[in-house]
Amino acid sequence: MSALFQPLQLRDVTLRNRIAVSPMCEYSAIEGTVQPWHLVHLGSRAVGGAGLVIVEASAVSPEGRISPADAGIWNDEHVAAWKPITRFIAEQGAVAGMQLAHAGRKAGTRPSFEGGRLISADADDWWQALAPSAIAFDEGYQTPAALDDAGIAAVVADFRAAAERSIEAGFELIELHAAHGYLLHEFLSPLSNRRDDRYGGSFENRIRIVREVVAATREVWPERLPLFLRISATDWVDGGWDIDQSVALAQAIKGDGVDLIDCSSGGSVPHAKIPVEPGYQVPFARRIRKETGMATGAVGLITEPPQAEKIIANGDADLVLLARELLRDPYWPRRAARELGVEPPTPKQYGRAW
């Protein structure tokens, strides 16, 4: 039996296989409200056979968006728009996961397909970016406002409220986004966190907000439902966040209610030299899993079924997350099943075609 197509039990939720749709921003929401595009985009990946469909990074507050076209989960209108999507995903036998996010100092850009330009400060839809320290991400980016204690408490409360709305919207899994140079990652990395209070300096201080967000989420997120944490396992820059600190973070939060560490990397600073190659981030998932005993997810240039099968069979990770490959082929899980000698999960409407 293929390891990739073994079910994965996470608390009271069972994934039908070890293939997950990685969160991918679509920049197609209106004032945070998802549109028919999202139903078709996400629903087709559920029809395609993935076990878990994690929706794009969804802002916990208006200022937490990357762009004005980001999805959100900060009001009741957003909840209503997500409901038919989560319902359809579940009807196809997949699990719907919500990724809760705050863009931090990387907020305030146009969608990528509009060139990703920075929003001018005199534009009607400009807003002030927030960060642990008043350090711009790159030349041309706005200088963010450094959060004070009240601001940090408000961010934590926003994550908590978004988790409550995620329950109402029908999600069965939450992933907290602490990667790719966004707000929670900004607190973790010494490159972006220059604070000298209880949220900066030492390792214990830099991970404090992540632990507070995890605790606040778990206060409202049902015990029976799983919680993931996505991290950038390394900044790929000397003096930044690295794999040793990632292992230590996983050890620290092991008892906090996190069920899986989703291991990505980079994004904290521009122009980092990243040795990109197939499976280049898998060693991070392997090491965290081996040294902490926590479940992990592997992501990054995983494109071929034998490659994904090997990751799971070797115990490098418990889950593989695919992004661009599932944009190219929403039915990749079905192709993988056939290649690995497994009966592909097929909706009754498509039965005669498989």
Tab-separated table of C-alpha atoms in Angstrom, residues 177-189 192 210 232 234-235 241 265-268:
chain	number	residue	atom	x	y	z
A	177	HIS	CA	1.098	31.636	9.394
A	178	ALA	CA	4.440	32.356	11.065
A	179	ALA	CA	6.551	32.175	7.905
A	180	HIS	CA	7.695	34.069	4.803
A	181	GLY	CA	8.530	37.340	6.530
A	182	TYR	CA	5.027	38.140	7.691
A	183	LEU	CA	4.210	39.482	11.138
A	184	LEU	CA	4.679	36.430	13.361
A	185	HIS	CA	7.862	35.498	11.534
A	186	GLU	CA	9.048	39.093	11.910
A	187	PHE	CA	8.925	38.662	15.678
A	188	LEU	CA	10.868	35.389	15.464
A	189	SER	CA	13.720	36.685	13.319
A	192	SER	CA	13.344	42.168	11.766
A	210	VAL	CA	3.695	33.026	18.565
A	232	SER	CA	10.177	29.498	7.795
A	234	THR	CA	15.540	29.352	8.146
A	235	ASP	CA	15.978	32.873	6.832
A	241	TRP	CA	16.279	32.733	12.220
A	265	SER	CA	11.686	28.779	4.584
A	266	GLY	CA	12.822	32.262	3.592
A	267	GLY	CA	10.926	35.489	3.067
A	268	SER	CA	12.276	37.454	6.007
